[in-house]
Each structure stands twice: as C-alpha cells, then as structure tokens.
Amino acid sequence: MKIDIHTHILPATWPNLRERYGYGGFVRLEHHKPCCARMMMDDKFFREIQDNCWDPKVRMHECGQHKVGVQVLSTVPVMFNYWAKPEHTYDLSKLLNDHIAGIVADYPDRFIGLGTLPMQDTDLAIKELERCIKELGMAGIQIGTNINGCNLDEARLFPIFEAAQELGAAVFIHPWDMLGKDRTNKFWMPWLVGMPAETTVAICSMIFGGVLERLPKLRVAFAHGGGSFPATIGRIAHGFEVRPDLCAVDNNVNPREYLGKFYFDSLVHDPQALDYLVNLVGANSIALGTDYPFPLGELEPGKLIESMPYDLATKERLLSGTALEWLNLKKEQFVKA
C-alpha cells in the first residue's frame, strides 16, 4: 500500500478574486486548451498545469499506474495568500477547503484532505481549523514555512498550533515565499536552493522557539525531506552547544533531542540522501511524499523507496505506515485502495 502525503490540488474553476475582493495579486486559472490551464497572477504567468491538478479521475488513473492507493490532498502553496486582507484569505480558504472536502467525500477510500488557513489572523485561523476538523472531517492542515516573513515561533501563531494539538490535527509544513529571493531569481534557484533553506528555518524556529517542546503531541511533518535540516543538524546542534546564549534563549533542549519527534516526507531525489535520512531519524519518521503533480516532485511515486535495499517491513513503513501514524488513521479505512 502506498499513501502519498504530499500532493497538491486546485478546483477546476473559482471566482475572479480581483473582482470579489477589489484588488489584485491573486491567482486565476486560464483554461487555454483542453486538459491544460495557465496559473496567472493578475496578468503575469506563474505556471502551466494539466488536468491532473484538478480532476480526481485523472489523478486516480495516474495513481493506478504507480500503485498509489491514497493521496493526501492540499492546496498549491501559492494559494495561501497570507498577504491578503484576513477576511479575504479566510473566504478563499473556505472555498478551497470545501472543494477538497468534496473530493474526499466522493472518493473516501482514495483521498485524505488537509485544509488551508488564514494564518495571518489567529482567531480566523483557529475558526477555520475547527471547521476543517469538526465539520469537514479533514485529517489536518497545510501551512507555509513563514507567515508574511514571520517565523513559526511567533507568539501569535502558538494558539493555532495549540488548537491543532487539541483537535488531533496533523500539520504539514510546506515552503513558500522563499528567503533570499532577490539573489536567487535566476536558474530556478528559489525552488532548488531556497525551498530547502526555507524549510530548515521553519524547523529550527519550531525547535529553538520551544513550539515542539511545549506541544509534544503536535504531529508535524515537513516537506521535501526536511530541506537542508538533516544535512545541517550537526552544525545546528554544535552551534547550540557552543553559543547557548544565542541559541538556547527560548528552549534549552538540544535540537538533536527532537530527531524522531516530528516527520519528514521522502522527497529527497537521491538514494544516498534517503538512506542518510533513514539512518538519522528512522523509517518511523519518514512518509512517502511526491509533490504530485509537479515536475520537481518524484515522477514515479515510491520508486526511490522501492529501489532501496531495505527489508519489507521498512519499505511498508515508509510507503504507508508512517503516513497512517502521522494522520492518526487506520489502514482498514482504506482497504479498497
């Protein structure tokens, strides 16, 4: 069984947000030919997508080709829109979440839903989080690695994480709005270099800021194999030890103590990197994730895990067991898959 915790989806259409909210900067879809659409930010081209980004039947067909039984659905991070007026991000979050919940309701043995929140407004974020879990039946939420430049240890964000722990919601943290954009615009470097760094900052913020220490039951997973964090944990821990006056100001627990206490997806693109990650945190902390349906993801879901010289139990854990634990779900719920 394969459960892919890192897949993105959009509605086939949504209202003109510039007209709906009275200002620009939002994404719209331009369906310019069959089975294809352009994602446009006002009149600026962002990305071309195919119908596998909005059609669940196309997704299920492609999943069948790679024996993926279940996809965890989340919105495309560019749709977070934390920069917008809170009431507008809240409105759009509800639209996106209702769409995902509808797909899950139609195909409950093939899809699991993660909601998006207006993270720039604590009260509205908690309100929509509660609706996602209690009313829409979602397993959790996806959030960005920063909220308008604020790291995830920001005090006003803590009540959202606290509510997620109380509700038993899984939290998937995905890089967006990458740091260093002014220096990395060329060569697609925001996606190649900025994303791994952005995820590392998010992990360190939650560790050093004491979020994970104060909320030990919060189930958090980080995209793209944790970015650069696994490769730099030695430097991070050493810095903590030699300069506690700078690093241990909010939490005096060594960062290494948190290895194995949160989750990573498996999207590292390299067998040596995957093996390093497994040896570092254990298969119990790693779940299959592909970034479907985008080209920087794993184009044959599970191929890297299946190619590794691991025993069957380890591969099963990586392909589905860790995902079920993170989502707090049972395999029996997806027996048809």
mmCIF file of N, CA, C and O in Angstrom, residues 257-307:
data_model
loop_
_atom_site.group_PDB
_atom_site.id
_atom_site.type_symbol
_atom_site.label_atom_id
_atom_site.label_comp_id
_atom_site.label_asym_id
_atom_site.label_seq_id
_atom_site.Cartn_x
_atom_site.Cartn_y
_atom_site.Cartn_z
ATOM 1 N N GLU A 257 17.637 16.240 20.329
ATOM 2 C CA GLU A 257 16.632 15.528 21.112
ATOM 3 C C GLU A 257 15.291 15.439 20.389
ATOM 4 O O GLU A 257 14.439 14.633 20.760
ATOM 5 N N TYR A 258 15.099 16.262 19.362
ATOM 6 C CA TYR A 258 13.820 16.264 18.650
ATOM 7 C C TYR A 258 13.820 15.362 17.427
ATOM 8 O O TYR A 258 12.769 15.177 16.803
ATOM 9 N N LEU A 259 14.967 14.806 17.076
ATOM 10 C CA LEU A 259 15.010 13.874 15.961
ATOM 11 C C LEU A 259 14.139 12.657 16.292
ATOM 12 O O LEU A 259 14.286 12.046 17.337
ATOM 13 N N GLY A 260 13.242 12.334 15.410
ATOM 14 C CA GLY A 260 12.300 11.251 15.650
ATOM 15 C C GLY A 260 11.008 11.703 16.303
ATOM 16 O O GLY A 260 10.098 10.889 16.504
ATOM 17 N N LYS A 261 10.896 13.003 16.618
ATOM 18 C CA LYS A 261 9.683 13.510 17.269
ATOM 19 C C LYS A 261 8.801 14.319 16.309
ATOM 20 O O LYS A 261 7.773 14.846 16.712
ATOM 21 N N PHE A 262 9.237 14.446 15.074
ATOM 22 C CA PHE A 262 8.389 15.004 14.032
ATOM 23 C C PHE A 262 8.699 14.239 12.752
ATOM 24 O O PHE A 262 9.555 13.353 12.725
ATOM 25 N N TYR A 263 7.977 14.561 11.695
ATOM 26 C CA TYR A 263 8.007 13.730 10.496
ATOM 27 C C TYR A 263 8.574 14.485 9.294
ATOM 28 O O TYR A 263 8.560 15.710 9.236
ATOM 29 N N PHE A 264 9.058 13.701 8.333
ATOM 30 C CA PHE A 264 9.517 14.212 7.049
ATOM 31 C C PHE A 264 8.826 13.436 5.941
ATOM 32 O O PHE A 264 8.523 12.250 6.110
ATOM 33 N N ASP A 265 8.632 14.082 4.780
ATOM 34 C CA ASP A 265 8.281 13.263 3.638
ATOM 35 C C ASP A 265 9.571 12.731 3.008
ATOM 36 O O ASP A 265 10.680 13.102 3.420
ATOM 37 N N SER A 266 9.429 11.860 2.034
ATOM 38 C CA SER A 266 10.591 11.151 1.478
ATOM 39 C C SER A 266 11.158 11.808 0.230
ATOM 40 O O SER A 266 12.020 11.215 -0.443
ATOM 41 N N LEU A 267 10.733 13.018 -0.085
ATOM 42 C CA LEU A 267 11.073 13.635 -1.362
ATOM 43 C C LEU A 267 12.471 14.239 -1.328
ATOM 44 O O LEU A 267 12.644 15.451 -1.151
ATOM 45 N N VAL A 268 13.480 13.391 -1.522
ATOM 46 C CA VAL A 268 14.873 13.842 -1.488
ATOM 47 C C VAL A 268 15.625 13.569 -2.788
ATOM 48 O O VAL A 268 16.764 14.022 -2.945
ATOM 49 N N HIS A 269 15.020 12.806 -3.716
ATOM 50 C CA HIS A 269 15.546 12.633 -5.079
ATOM 51 C C HIS A 269 16.874 11.890 -5.169
ATOM 52 O O HIS A 269 17.467 11.856 -6.253
ATOM 53 N N ASP A 270 17.348 11.320 -4.106
ATOM 54 C CA ASP A 270 18.686 10.725 -4.143
ATOM 55 C C ASP A 270 18.743 9.558 -3.162
ATOM 56 O O ASP A 270 18.365 9.724 -1.993
ATOM 57 N N PRO A 271 19.205 8.381 -3.593
ATOM 58 C CA PRO A 271 19.235 7.232 -2.690
ATOM 59 C C PRO A 271 20.127 7.436 -1.469
ATOM 60 O O PRO A 271 19.794 6.990 -0.366
ATOM 61 N N GLN A 272 21.268 8.107 -1.647
ATOM 62 C CA GLN A 272 22.145 8.336 -0.503
ATOM 63 C C GLN A 272 21.493 9.293 0.488
ATOM 64 O O GLN A 272 21.631 9.131 1.702
ATOM 65 N N ALA A 273 20.786 10.293 -0.029
ATOM 66 C CA ALA A 273 20.095 11.231 0.856
ATOM 67 C C ALA A 273 18.981 10.527 1.632
ATOM 68 O O ALA A 273 18.790 10.782 2.824
ATOM 69 N N LEU A 274 18.242 9.649 0.968
ATOM 70 C CA LEU A 274 17.184 8.916 1.660
ATOM 71 C C LEU A 274 17.775 7.999 2.721
ATOM 72 O O LEU A 274 17.264 7.923 3.847
ATOM 73 N N ASP A 275 18.864 7.303 2.373
ATOM 74 C CA ASP A 275 19.474 6.393 3.336
ATOM 75 C C ASP A 275 20.009 7.165 4.541
ATOM 76 O O ASP A 275 19.886 6.720 5.692
ATOM 77 N N TYR A 276 20.599 8.327 4.286
ATOM 78 C CA TYR A 276 21.078 9.177 5.386
ATOM 79 C C TYR A 276 19.922 9.578 6.295
ATOM 80 O O TYR A 276 20.024 9.522 7.526
ATOM 81 N N LEU A 277 18.802 9.971 5.690
ATOM 82 C CA LEU A 277 17.650 10.395 6.472
ATOM 83 C C LEU A 277 17.082 9.238 7.290
ATOM 84 O O LEU A 277 16.736 9.418 8.475
ATOM 85 N N VAL A 278 17.007 8.076 6.705
ATOM 86 C CA VAL A 278 16.512 6.897 7.433
ATOM 87 C C VAL A 278 17.428 6.585 8.609
ATOM 88 O O VAL A 278 16.970 6.284 9.718
ATOM 89 N N ASN A 279 18.732 6.656 8.395
ATOM 90 C CA ASN A 279 19.678 6.386 9.483
ATOM 91 C C ASN A 279 19.623 7.476 10.556
ATOM 92 O O ASN A 279 19.852 7.208 11.737
ATOM 93 N N LEU A 280 19.309 8.703 10.155
ATOM 94 C CA LEU A 280 19.284 9.819 11.091
ATOM 95 C C LEU A 280 18.059 9.781 11.998
ATOM 96 O O LEU A 280 18.179 9.933 13.220
ATOM 97 N N VAL A 281 16.877 9.586 11.412
ATOM 98 C CA VAL A 281 15.637 9.700 12.200
ATOM 99 C C VAL A 281 14.824 8.420 12.256
ATOM 100 O O VAL A 281 13.894 8.315 13.057
ATOM 101 N N GLY A 282 15.144 7.447 11.399
ATOM 102 C CA GLY A 282 14.400 6.189 11.396
ATOM 103 C C GLY A 282 13.225 6.215 10.438
ATOM 104 O O GLY A 282 12.612 7.269 10.188
ATOM 105 N N ALA A 283 12.891 5.061 9.913
ATOM 106 C CA ALA A 283 11.779 4.945 8.974
ATOM 107 C C ALA A 283 10.452 5.352 9.608
ATOM 108 O O ALA A 283 9.522 5.759 8.912
ATOM 109 N N ASN A 284 10.361 5.252 10.938
ATOM 110 C CA ASN A 284 9.125 5.619 11.628
ATOM 111 C C ASN A 284 8.804 7.103 11.530
ATOM 112 O O ASN A 284 7.701 7.521 11.874
ATOM 113 N N SER A 285 9.769 7.908 11.065
ATOM 114 C CA SER A 285 9.552 9.355 10.962
ATOM 115 C C SER A 285 9.513 9.838 9.521
ATOM 116 O O SER A 285 9.509 11.046 9.277
ATOM 117 N N ILE A 286 9.459 8.922 8.558
ATOM 118 C CA ILE A 286 9.509 9.300 7.143
ATOM 119 C C ILE A 286 8.329 8.675 6.411
ATOM 120 O O ILE A 286 8.072 7.470 6.537
ATOM 121 N N ALA A 287 7.622 9.489 5.623
ATOM 122 C CA ALA A 287 6.464 9.021 4.869
ATOM 123 C C ALA A 287 6.622 9.375 3.395
ATOM 124 O O ALA A 287 7.184 10.423 3.056
ATOM 125 N N LEU A 288 6.122 8.529 2.547
ATOM 126 C CA LEU A 288 6.146 8.789 1.116
ATOM 127 C C LEU A 288 5.507 10.138 0.805
ATOM 128 O O LEU A 288 4.392 10.432 1.246
ATOM 129 N N GLY A 289 6.217 10.971 0.061
ATOM 130 C CA GLY A 289 5.690 12.249 -0.405
ATOM 131 C C GLY A 289 6.303 12.569 -1.748
ATOM 132 O O GLY A 289 7.508 12.374 -1.940
ATOM 133 N N THR A 290 5.495 13.043 -2.696
ATOM 134 C CA THR A 290 5.983 13.176 -4.071
ATOM 135 C C THR A 290 5.853 14.567 -4.675
ATOM 136 O O THR A 290 6.433 14.832 -5.716
ATOM 137 N N ASP A 291 5.085 15.467 -4.092
ATOM 138 C CA ASP A 291 4.809 16.776 -4.692
ATOM 139 C C ASP A 291 4.030 16.643 -6.001
ATOM 140 O O ASP A 291 4.117 17.508 -6.878
ATOM 141 N N TYR A 292 3.275 15.576 -6.142
ATOM 142 C CA TYR A 292 2.399 15.391 -7.299
ATOM 143 C C TYR A 292 1.444 16.567 -7.387
ATOM 144 O O TYR A 292 0.937 17.034 -6.362
ATOM 145 N N PRO A 293 1.171 17.086 -8.596
ATOM 146 C CA PRO A 293 1.570 16.594 -9.924
ATOM 147 C C PRO A 293 2.650 17.456 -10.572
ATOM 148 O O PRO A 293 2.656 17.619 -11.790
ATOM 149 N N PHE A 294 3.566 18.010 -9.812
ATOM 150 C CA PHE A 294 4.504 18.989 -10.346
ATOM 151 C C PHE A 294 5.840 18.350 -10.730
ATOM 152 O O PHE A 294 6.267 17.352 -10.132
ATOM 153 N N PRO A 295 6.552 18.925 -11.711
ATOM 154 C CA PRO A 295 7.738 18.273 -12.273
ATOM 155 C C PRO A 295 8.919 18.162 -11.324
ATOM 156 O O PRO A 295 9.793 17.312 -11.536
ATOM 157 N N LEU A 296 8.984 18.989 -10.280
ATOM 158 C CA LEU A 296 10.098 18.887 -9.335
ATOM 159 C C LEU A 296 9.864 17.776 -8.313
ATOM 160 O O LEU A 296 10.719 17.512 -7.469
ATOM 161 N N GLY A 297 8.738 17.112 -8.396
ATOM 162 C CA GLY A 297 8.438 16.021 -7.475
ATOM 163 C C GLY A 297 9.012 14.694 -7.951
ATOM 164 O O GLY A 297 9.760 14.616 -8.933
ATOM 165 N N GLU A 298 8.655 13.643 -7.237
ATOM 166 C CA GLU A 298 9.051 12.296 -7.651
ATOM 167 C C GLU A 298 8.063 11.826 -8.713
ATOM 168 O O GLU A 298 6.882 11.622 -8.437
ATOM 169 N N LEU A 299 8.547 11.653 -9.920
ATOM 170 C CA LEU A 299 7.663 11.412 -11.051
ATOM 171 C C LEU A 299 7.111 9.994 -11.080
ATOM 172 O O LEU A 299 6.072 9.746 -11.706
ATOM 173 N N GLU A 300 7.772 9.055 -10.417
ATOM 174 C CA GLU A 300 7.258 7.697 -10.259
ATOM 175 C C GLU A 300 7.132 7.442 -8.761
ATOM 176 O O GLU A 300 8.097 7.017 -8.113
ATOM 177 N N PRO A 301 5.968 7.718 -8.185
ATOM 178 C CA PRO A 301 5.797 7.678 -6.729
ATOM 179 C C PRO A 301 6.220 6.357 -6.103
ATOM 180 O O PRO A 301 5.774 5.282 -6.506
ATOM 181 N N GLY A 302 7.114 6.451 -5.130
ATOM 182 C CA GLY A 302 7.583 5.276 -4.403
ATOM 183 C C GLY A 302 8.759 4.568 -5.032
ATOM 184 O O GLY A 302 9.317 3.641 -4.435
ATOM 185 N N LYS A 303 9.170 5.000 -6.208
ATOM 186 C CA LYS A 303 10.259 4.310 -6.905
ATOM 187 C C LYS A 303 11.552 4.336 -6.098
ATOM 188 O O LYS A 303 12.255 3.321 -6.002
ATOM 189 N N LEU A 304 11.875 5.488 -5.516
ATOM 190 C CA LEU A 304 13.118 5.580 -4.756
ATOM 191 C C LEU A 304 13.087 4.650 -3.550
ATOM 192 O O LEU A 304 14.052 3.915 -3.302
ATOM 193 N N ILE A 305 12.004 4.658 -2.805
ATOM 194 C CA ILE A 305 11.892 3.769 -1.637
ATOM 195 C C ILE A 305 11.989 2.313 -2.069
ATOM 196 O O ILE A 305 12.718 1.516 -1.462
ATOM 197 N N GLU A 306 11.284 1.964 -3.120
ATOM 198 C CA GLU A 306 11.274 0.562 -3.571
ATOM 199 C C GLU A 306 12.631 0.129 -4.097
ATOM 200 O O GLU A 306 12.957 -1.069 -4.071
ATOM 201 N N SER A 307 13.456 1.071 -4.535
ATOM 202 C CA SER A 307 14.780 0.727 -5.065
ATOM 203 C C SER A 307 15.816 0.487 -3.973
ATOM 204 O O SER A 307 16.903 -0.027 -4.258
#
